[in-house]
mmCIF file of N, CA, C and O in Angstrom:
data_model
loop_
_atom_site.group_PDB
_atom_site.id
_atom_site.type_symbol
_atom_site.label_atom_id
_atom_site.label_comp_id
_atom_site.label_asym_id
_atom_site.label_seq_id
_atom_site.Cartn_x
_atom_site.Cartn_y
_atom_site.Cartn_z
ATOM 1 N N UNK A 29 0.849 -1.186 0.000
ATOM 2 C CA UNK A 29 0.000 0.000 0.000
ATOM 3 C C UNK A 29 0.887 1.239 0.000
ATOM 4 O O UNK A 29 1.814 1.330 0.801
ATOM 5 N N UNK A 30 0.595 2.156 -0.880
ATOM 6 C CA UNK A 30 1.339 3.408 -0.960
ATOM 7 C C UNK A 30 0.845 4.348 0.134
ATOM 8 O O UNK A 30 -0.285 4.822 0.094
ATOM 9 N N UNK A 31 1.695 4.619 1.100
ATOM 10 C CA UNK A 31 1.305 5.463 2.232
ATOM 11 C C UNK A 31 1.078 6.916 1.837
ATOM 12 O O UNK A 31 0.527 7.691 2.608
ATOM 13 N N UNK A 32 1.475 7.291 0.631
ATOM 14 C CA UNK A 32 1.333 8.678 0.198
ATOM 15 C C UNK A 32 0.039 8.946 -0.573
ATOM 16 O O UNK A 32 -0.184 10.069 -1.014
ATOM 17 N N UNK A 33 -0.814 7.939 -0.709
ATOM 18 C CA UNK A 33 -2.058 8.102 -1.464
ATOM 19 C C UNK A 33 -2.890 9.252 -0.907
ATOM 20 O O UNK A 33 -3.473 10.021 -1.659
ATOM 21 N N UNK A 34 -2.952 9.375 0.410
ATOM 22 C CA UNK A 34 -3.733 10.433 1.038
ATOM 23 C C UNK A 34 -2.873 11.634 1.423
ATOM 24 O O UNK A 34 -3.326 12.525 2.133
ATOM 25 N N UNK A 35 -1.632 11.668 0.962
ATOM 26 C CA UNK A 35 -0.722 12.759 1.305
ATOM 27 C C UNK A 35 -1.249 14.130 0.940
ATOM 28 O O UNK A 35 -1.006 15.108 1.642
ATOM 29 N N UNK A 36 -2.007 14.222 -0.150
ATOM 30 C CA UNK A 36 -2.540 15.520 -0.556
ATOM 31 C C UNK A 36 -3.489 16.073 0.495
ATOM 32 O O UNK A 36 -3.641 17.279 0.634
ATOM 33 N N UNK A 37 -4.131 15.197 1.265
ATOM 34 C CA UNK A 37 -5.068 15.629 2.288
ATOM 35 C C UNK A 37 -4.417 15.724 3.673
ATOM 36 O O UNK A 37 -4.689 16.649 4.434
ATOM 37 N N UNK A 38 -3.541 14.765 3.984
ATOM 38 C CA UNK A 38 -2.937 14.712 5.324
ATOM 39 C C UNK A 38 -1.617 15.462 5.421
ATOM 40 O O UNK A 38 -1.181 15.811 6.504
ATOM 41 N N UNK A 39 -0.978 15.665 4.276
ATOM 42 C CA UNK A 39 0.365 16.246 4.196
ATOM 43 C C UNK A 39 1.379 15.452 5.014
ATOM 44 O O UNK A 39 2.316 15.995 5.570
ATOM 45 N N UNK A 40 1.152 14.157 5.057
ATOM 46 C CA UNK A 40 2.111 13.225 5.659
ATOM 47 C C UNK A 40 2.660 12.370 4.532
ATOM 48 O O UNK A 40 1.896 11.754 3.789
ATOM 49 N N UNK A 41 3.977 12.356 4.410
ATOM 50 C CA UNK A 41 4.620 11.645 3.315
ATOM 51 C C UNK A 41 5.751 10.781 3.844
ATOM 52 O O UNK A 41 6.495 11.190 4.721
ATOM 53 N N UNK A 42 5.869 9.589 3.272
ATOM 54 C CA UNK A 42 6.994 8.713 3.583
ATOM 55 C C UNK A 42 7.565 8.228 2.267
ATOM 56 O O UNK A 42 6.857 7.638 1.451
ATOM 57 N N UNK A 43 8.845 8.499 2.068
ATOM 58 C CA UNK A 43 9.543 8.074 0.862
ATOM 59 C C UNK A 43 10.713 7.204 1.284
ATOM 60 O O UNK A 43 11.488 7.584 2.156
ATOM 61 N N UNK A 44 10.826 6.034 0.674
ATOM 62 C CA UNK A 44 11.944 5.144 0.978
ATOM 63 C C UNK A 44 12.621 4.759 -0.322
ATOM 64 O O UNK A 44 12.088 3.976 -1.103
ATOM 65 N N UNK A 45 13.760 5.384 -0.576
ATOM 66 C CA UNK A 45 14.546 5.120 -1.776
ATOM 67 C C UNK A 45 13.712 5.349 -3.044
ATOM 68 O O UNK A 45 13.717 4.543 -3.963
ATOM 69 N N UNK A 46 13.006 6.470 -3.072
ATOM 70 C CA UNK A 46 12.107 6.801 -4.186
ATOM 71 C C UNK A 46 12.761 7.883 -5.049
ATOM 72 O O UNK A 46 13.220 8.901 -4.531
ATOM 73 N N UNK A 47 12.808 7.688 -6.372
ATOM 74 C CA UNK A 47 13.389 8.711 -7.260
ATOM 75 C C UNK A 47 12.569 10.005 -7.208
ATOM 76 O O UNK A 47 11.345 9.967 -7.072
ATOM 77 N N UNK A 48 13.252 11.135 -7.324
ATOM 78 C CA UNK A 48 12.556 12.422 -7.297
ATOM 79 C C UNK A 48 11.504 12.522 -8.390
ATOM 80 O O UNK A 48 10.522 13.239 -8.231
ATOM 81 N N UNK A 49 11.681 11.809 -9.482
ATOM 82 C CA UNK A 49 10.684 11.812 -10.555
ATOM 83 C C UNK A 49 9.321 11.350 -10.029
ATOM 84 O O UNK A 49 8.283 11.760 -10.545
ATOM 85 N N UNK A 50 9.317 10.515 -8.984
ATOM 86 C CA UNK A 50 8.064 10.053 -8.378
ATOM 87 C C UNK A 50 7.664 10.899 -7.170
ATOM 88 O O UNK A 50 6.489 10.983 -6.829
ATOM 89 N N UNK A 51 8.634 11.529 -6.516
ATOM 90 C CA UNK A 51 8.372 12.348 -5.331
ATOM 91 C C UNK A 51 7.690 13.666 -5.710
ATOM 92 O O UNK A 51 6.705 14.072 -5.080
ATOM 93 N N UNK A 52 8.191 14.324 -6.745
ATOM 94 C CA UNK A 52 7.710 15.659 -7.127
ATOM 95 C C UNK A 52 6.206 15.688 -7.405
ATOM 96 O O UNK A 52 5.505 16.547 -6.865
ATOM 97 N N UNK A 53 5.645 14.776 -8.208
ATOM 98 C CA UNK A 53 4.199 14.828 -8.462
ATOM 99 C C UNK A 53 3.362 14.656 -7.185
ATOM 100 O O UNK A 53 2.294 15.261 -7.063
ATOM 101 N N UNK A 54 3.838 13.858 -6.248
ATOM 102 C CA UNK A 54 3.122 13.651 -4.977
ATOM 103 C C UNK A 54 3.076 14.959 -4.192
ATOM 104 O O UNK A 54 2.031 15.345 -3.661
ATOM 105 N N UNK A 55 4.206 15.659 -4.139
ATOM 106 C CA UNK A 55 4.261 16.936 -3.421
ATOM 107 C C UNK A 55 3.398 17.982 -4.128
ATOM 108 O O UNK A 55 2.650 18.723 -3.488
ATOM 109 N N UNK A 56 3.492 18.037 -5.450
ATOM 110 C CA UNK A 56 2.722 19.037 -6.206
ATOM 111 C C UNK A 56 1.223 18.841 -6.047
ATOM 112 O O UNK A 56 0.466 19.809 -6.093
ATOM 113 N N UNK A 57 0.790 17.611 -5.831
ATOM 114 C CA UNK A 57 -0.636 17.335 -5.653
ATOM 115 C C UNK A 57 -1.138 17.881 -4.312
ATOM 116 O O UNK A 57 -2.302 18.240 -4.183
ATOM 117 N N UNK A 58 -0.250 17.978 -3.322
ATOM 118 C CA UNK A 58 -0.638 18.391 -1.977
ATOM 119 C C UNK A 58 -0.545 19.898 -1.744
ATOM 120 O O UNK A 58 -1.147 20.416 -0.810
ATOM 121 N N UNK A 59 0.214 20.585 -2.558
ATOM 122 C CA UNK A 59 0.445 22.014 -2.358
ATOM 123 C C UNK A 59 0.159 22.773 -3.647
ATOM 124 O O UNK A 59 0.374 22.239 -4.739
ATOM 125 N N UNK A 60 -0.281 24.018 -3.550
ATOM 126 C CA UNK A 60 -0.609 24.803 -4.754
ATOM 127 C C UNK A 60 0.621 25.451 -5.401
ATOM 128 O O UNK A 60 0.643 26.648 -5.684
ATOM 129 N N UNK A 61 1.672 24.649 -5.593
ATOM 130 C CA UNK A 61 2.920 25.142 -6.180
ATOM 131 C C UNK A 61 3.387 24.175 -7.261
ATOM 132 O O UNK A 61 3.018 23.011 -7.256
ATOM 133 N N UNK A 62 4.251 24.676 -8.135
ATOM 134 C CA UNK A 62 4.904 23.837 -9.130
ATOM 135 C C UNK A 62 6.363 23.688 -8.734
ATOM 136 O O UNK A 62 6.937 24.584 -8.122
ATOM 137 N N UNK A 63 6.946 22.552 -9.119
ATOM 138 C CA UNK A 63 8.354 22.305 -8.845
ATOM 139 C C UNK A 63 9.041 21.989 -10.164
ATOM 140 O O UNK A 63 8.639 21.065 -10.868
ATOM 141 N N UNK A 64 10.036 22.779 -10.496
ATOM 142 C CA UNK A 64 10.791 22.587 -11.735
ATOM 143 C C UNK A 64 12.185 22.088 -11.398
ATOM 144 O O UNK A 64 12.795 22.510 -10.424
ATOM 145 N N UNK A 65 12.684 21.190 -12.213
ATOM 146 C CA UNK A 65 14.037 20.673 -12.057
ATOM 147 C C UNK A 65 14.868 21.196 -13.212
ATOM 148 O O UNK A 65 14.492 21.040 -14.374
ATOM 149 N N UNK A 66 16.005 21.825 -12.905
ATOM 150 C CA UNK A 66 16.821 22.419 -13.965
ATOM 151 C C UNK A 66 17.708 21.408 -14.677
ATOM 152 O O UNK A 66 18.339 21.741 -15.660
ATOM 153 N N UNK A 67 17.739 20.188 -14.185
ATOM 154 C CA UNK A 67 18.559 19.154 -14.805
ATOM 155 C C UNK A 67 17.787 17.836 -14.766
ATOM 156 O O UNK A 67 17.195 17.487 -13.751
ATOM 157 N N UNK A 68 17.793 17.105 -15.878
ATOM 158 C CA UNK A 68 17.106 15.810 -15.933
ATOM 159 C C UNK A 68 17.682 14.825 -14.928
ATOM 160 O O UNK A 68 16.975 13.961 -14.420
ATOM 161 N N UNK A 69 18.973 14.970 -14.629
ATOM 162 C CA UNK A 69 19.639 14.039 -13.712
ATOM 163 C C UNK A 69 19.093 14.134 -12.291
ATOM 164 O O UNK A 69 19.215 13.193 -11.513
ATOM 165 N N UNK A 70 18.472 15.254 -11.940
ATOM 166 C CA UNK A 70 17.886 15.394 -10.600
ATOM 167 C C UNK A 70 16.758 14.391 -10.408
ATOM 168 O O UNK A 70 16.543 13.881 -9.309
ATOM 169 N N UNK A 71 16.038 14.073 -11.476
ATOM 170 C CA UNK A 71 14.968 13.065 -11.414
ATOM 171 C C UNK A 71 15.468 11.727 -10.891
ATOM 172 O O UNK A 71 14.709 10.961 -10.306
ATOM 173 N N UNK A 72 16.745 11.424 -11.138
ATOM 174 C CA UNK A 72 17.308 10.123 -10.757
ATOM 175 C C UNK A 72 17.676 10.030 -9.282
ATOM 176 O O UNK A 72 17.867 8.933 -8.758
ATOM 177 N N UNK A 73 17.805 11.166 -8.596
ATOM 178 C CA UNK A 73 18.197 11.145 -7.191
ATOM 179 C C UNK A 73 17.102 10.475 -6.364
ATOM 180 O O UNK A 73 15.917 10.743 -6.555
ATOM 181 N N UNK A 74 17.521 9.606 -5.455
ATOM 182 C CA UNK A 74 16.561 8.868 -4.638
ATOM 183 C C UNK A 74 16.488 9.461 -3.244
ATOM 184 O O UNK A 74 17.501 9.817 -2.644
ATOM 185 N N UNK A 75 15.258 9.544 -2.742
ATOM 186 C CA UNK A 75 15.004 10.172 -1.451
ATOM 187 C C UNK A 75 14.454 9.166 -0.459
ATOM 188 O O UNK A 75 13.564 8.379 -0.784
ATOM 189 N N UNK A 76 15.007 9.191 0.740
ATOM 190 C CA UNK A 76 14.449 8.457 1.863
ATOM 191 C C UNK A 76 14.189 9.489 2.951
ATOM 192 O O UNK A 76 15.128 10.088 3.486
ATOM 193 N N UNK A 77 12.910 9.757 3.219
ATOM 194 C CA UNK A 77 12.547 10.791 4.194
ATOM 195 C C UNK A 77 11.088 10.639 4.592
ATOM 196 O O UNK A 77 10.287 10.050 3.860
ATOM 197 N N UNK A 78 10.762 11.194 5.755
ATOM 198 C CA UNK A 78 9.387 11.253 6.227
ATOM 199 C C UNK A 78 9.080 12.701 6.570
ATOM 200 O O UNK A 78 9.868 13.366 7.245
ATOM 201 N N UNK A 79 7.945 13.180 6.089
ATOM 202 C CA UNK A 79 7.508 14.543 6.366
ATOM 203 C C UNK A 79 6.110 14.480 6.967
ATOM 204 O O UNK A 79 5.246 13.769 6.464
ATOM 205 N N UNK A 80 5.892 15.209 8.044
ATOM 206 C CA UNK A 80 4.594 15.203 8.712
ATOM 207 C C UNK A 80 4.084 16.632 8.837
ATOM 208 O O UNK A 80 4.451 17.369 9.749
ATOM 209 N N UNK A 81 3.275 17.032 7.880
ATOM 210 C CA UNK A 81 2.614 18.328 7.876
ATOM 211 C C UNK A 81 3.593 19.499 7.980
ATOM 212 O O UNK A 81 3.394 20.411 8.771
ATOM 213 N N UNK A 82 4.654 19.460 7.178
ATOM 214 C CA UNK A 82 5.589 20.580 7.124
ATOM 215 C C UNK A 82 5.285 21.427 5.889
ATOM 216 O O UNK A 82 4.654 20.962 4.945
ATOM 217 N N UNK A 83 5.741 22.653 5.902
ATOM 218 C CA UNK A 83 5.512 23.535 4.759
ATOM 219 C C UNK A 83 6.302 23.023 3.554
ATOM 220 O O UNK A 83 7.309 22.327 3.704
ATOM 221 N N UNK A 84 5.840 23.405 2.380
ATOM 222 C CA UNK A 84 6.548 22.982 1.170
ATOM 223 C C UNK A 84 7.949 23.595 1.145
ATOM 224 O O UNK A 84 8.890 22.956 0.685
ATOM 225 N N UNK A 85 8.101 24.805 1.682
ATOM 226 C CA UNK A 85 9.423 25.434 1.727
ATOM 227 C C UNK A 85 10.390 24.592 2.554
ATOM 228 O O UNK A 85 11.509 24.325 2.127
ATOM 229 N N UNK A 86 9.936 24.185 3.736
ATOM 230 C CA UNK A 86 10.799 23.386 4.613
ATOM 231 C C UNK A 86 11.105 22.034 3.964
ATOM 232 O O UNK A 86 12.233 21.558 3.995
ATOM 233 N N UNK A 87 10.076 21.412 3.375
ATOM 234 C CA UNK A 87 10.261 20.109 2.739
ATOM 235 C C UNK A 87 11.291 20.192 1.612
ATOM 236 O O UNK A 87 12.219 19.380 1.552
ATOM 237 N N UNK A 88 11.153 21.167 0.737
ATOM 238 C CA UNK A 88 12.078 21.291 -0.393
ATOM 239 C C UNK A 88 13.482 21.682 0.057
ATOM 240 O O UNK A 88 14.460 21.231 -0.523
ATOM 241 N N UNK A 89 13.576 22.487 1.100
ATOM 242 C CA UNK A 89 14.897 22.826 1.630
ATOM 243 C C UNK A 89 15.588 21.590 2.197
ATOM 244 O O UNK A 89 16.791 21.404 2.002
ATOM 245 N N UNK A 90 14.853 20.732 2.890
ATOM 246 C CA UNK A 90 15.424 19.495 3.432
ATOM 247 C C UNK A 90 15.827 18.544 2.309
ATOM 248 O O UNK A 90 16.884 17.917 2.365
ATOM 249 N N UNK A 91 14.978 18.430 1.285
ATOM 250 C CA UNK A 91 15.303 17.579 0.135
ATOM 251 C C UNK A 91 16.565 18.098 -0.552
ATOM 252 O O UNK A 91 17.475 17.338 -0.869
ATOM 253 N N UNK A 92 16.624 19.412 -0.768
ATOM 254 C CA UNK A 92 17.780 20.021 -1.434
ATOM 255 C C UNK A 92 19.047 19.784 -0.621
ATOM 256 O O UNK A 92 20.094 19.418 -1.174
ATOM 257 N N UNK A 93 18.959 19.970 0.692
ATOM 258 C CA UNK A 93 20.132 19.777 1.546
ATOM 259 C C UNK A 93 20.587 18.317 1.523
ATOM 260 O O UNK A 93 21.772 18.019 1.429
ATOM 261 N N UNK A 94 19.638 17.404 1.569
ATOM 262 C CA UNK A 94 19.940 15.976 1.570
ATOM 263 C C UNK A 94 20.617 15.542 0.275
ATOM 264 O O UNK A 94 21.539 14.726 0.287
ATOM 265 N N UNK A 95 20.161 16.085 -0.854
ATOM 266 C CA UNK A 95 20.638 15.638 -2.163
ATOM 267 C C UNK A 95 21.665 16.590 -2.781
ATOM 268 O O UNK A 95 21.963 16.491 -3.973
ATOM 269 N N UNK A 96 22.181 17.514 -1.983
ATOM 270 C CA UNK A 96 23.190 18.460 -2.453
ATOM 271 C C UNK A 96 22.688 19.287 -3.644
ATOM 272 O O UNK A 96 23.361 19.429 -4.662
ATOM 273 N N UNK A 97 21.469 19.818 -3.492
ATOM 274 C CA UNK A 97 20.860 20.659 -4.512
ATOM 275 C C UNK A 97 20.626 22.037 -3.909
ATOM 276 O O UNK A 97 20.784 22.227 -2.706
ATOM 277 N N UNK A 98 20.228 22.969 -4.743
ATOM 278 C CA UNK A 98 19.798 24.266 -4.229
ATOM 279 C C UNK A 98 18.358 24.482 -4.665
ATOM 280 O O UNK A 98 17.904 23.935 -5.677
ATOM 281 N N UNK A 99 17.629 25.258 -3.878
ATOM 282 C CA UNK A 99 16.229 25.520 -4.185
ATOM 283 C C UNK A 99 16.001 27.027 -4.181
ATOM 284 O O UNK A 99 16.506 27.740 -3.326
ATOM 285 N N UNK A 100 15.283 27.497 -5.184
ATOM 286 C CA UNK A 100 14.909 28.904 -5.291
ATOM 287 C C UNK A 100 13.417 28.974 -5.564
ATOM 288 O O UNK A 100 12.827 28.036 -6.099
ATOM 289 N N UNK A 101 12.825 30.099 -5.209
ATOM 290 C CA UNK A 101 11.394 30.272 -5.432
ATOM 291 C C UNK A 101 11.158 31.476 -6.323
ATOM 292 O O UNK A 101 11.762 32.533 -6.147
ATOM 293 N N UNK A 102 10.254 31.302 -7.279
ATOM 294 C CA UNK A 102 9.844 32.375 -8.161
ATOM 295 C C UNK A 102 8.321 32.371 -8.175
ATOM 296 O O UNK A 102 7.706 31.654 -8.955
ATOM 297 N N UNK A 103 7.709 33.121 -7.276
ATOM 298 C CA UNK A 103 6.256 33.127 -7.163
ATOM 299 C C UNK A 103 5.750 31.790 -6.652
ATOM 300 O O UNK A 103 6.095 31.362 -5.555
ATOM 301 N N UNK A 104 4.957 31.099 -7.469
ATOM 302 C CA UNK A 104 4.408 29.803 -7.068
ATOM 303 C C UNK A 104 5.216 28.634 -7.628
ATOM 304 O O UNK A 104 4.764 27.498 -7.610
ATOM 305 N N UNK A 105 6.402 28.942 -8.135
ATOM 306 C CA UNK A 105 7.259 27.905 -8.714
ATOM 307 C C UNK A 105 8.541 27.773 -7.888
ATOM 308 O O UNK A 105 9.224 28.761 -7.630
ATOM 309 N N UNK A 106 8.835 26.552 -7.473
ATOM 310 C CA UNK A 106 10.094 26.251 -6.804
ATOM 311 C C UNK A 106 11.011 25.597 -7.826
ATOM 312 O O UNK A 106 10.578 24.746 -8.604
ATOM 313 N N UNK A 107 12.274 25.995 -7.811
ATOM 314 C CA UNK A 107 13.232 25.499 -8.787
ATOM 315 C C UNK A 107 14.363 24.781 -8.047
ATOM 316 O O UNK A 107 15.004 25.374 -7.183
ATOM 317 N N UNK A 108 14.547 23.504 -8.385
ATOM 318 C CA UNK A 108 15.648 22.730 -7.819
ATOM 319 C C UNK A 108 16.747 22.638 -8.865
ATOM 320 O O UNK A 108 16.491 22.331 -10.033
ATOM 321 N N UNK A 109 17.964 22.920 -8.431
ATOM 322 C CA UNK A 109 19.089 22.803 -9.359
ATOM 323 C C UNK A 109 20.287 22.189 -8.680
ATOM 324 O O UNK A 109 20.423 22.217 -7.466
ATOM 325 N N UNK A 110 21.122 21.593 -9.497
ATOM 326 C CA UNK A 110 22.318 20.923 -9.014
ATOM 327 C C UNK A 110 22.738 19.856 -10.005
ATOM 328 O O UNK A 110 22.127 19.714 -11.066
ATOM 329 N N UNK A 111 23.756 19.115 -9.659
ATOM 330 C CA UNK A 111 24.286 18.090 -10.568
ATOM 331 C C UNK A 111 23.339 16.913 -10.756
ATOM 332 O O UNK A 111 23.318 16.281 -11.796
ATOM 333 N N UNK A 112 22.586 16.581 -9.728
ATOM 334 C CA UNK A 112 21.711 15.431 -9.840
ATOM 335 C C UNK A 112 22.455 14.127 -9.583
ATOM 336 O O UNK A 112 23.526 14.130 -8.973
ATOM 337 N N UNK A 113 21.879 13.041 -10.042
ATOM 338 C CA UNK A 113 22.439 11.701 -9.788
ATOM 339 C C UNK A 113 22.487 10.906 -11.087
ATOM 340 O O UNK A 113 21.644 11.088 -11.956
ATOM 341 N N UNK A 114 23.487 10.002 -11.197
ATOM 342 C CA UNK A 114 23.602 9.216 -12.432
ATOM 343 C C UNK A 114 22.446 8.246 -12.631
ATOM 344 O O UNK A 114 21.745 7.915 -11.749
#
């Protein structure tokens, strides 16, 4: 069972070795923001983390710090950039 199915309503997320390509759509469904990746290789980075009702800013900052990325905001769009993963 995917524990993130109700994440859009509960804002509780658990990711275990999940590629960002699968993480980003789950987050975007729960918050009224878009997330852009400046490099295709960022999609390959895998995330293991649990978030319990934290703001999207805090969540993306933690993801960026964990994966050695940087995050910037332009209105309702968050931009992740960095080298990514092979």
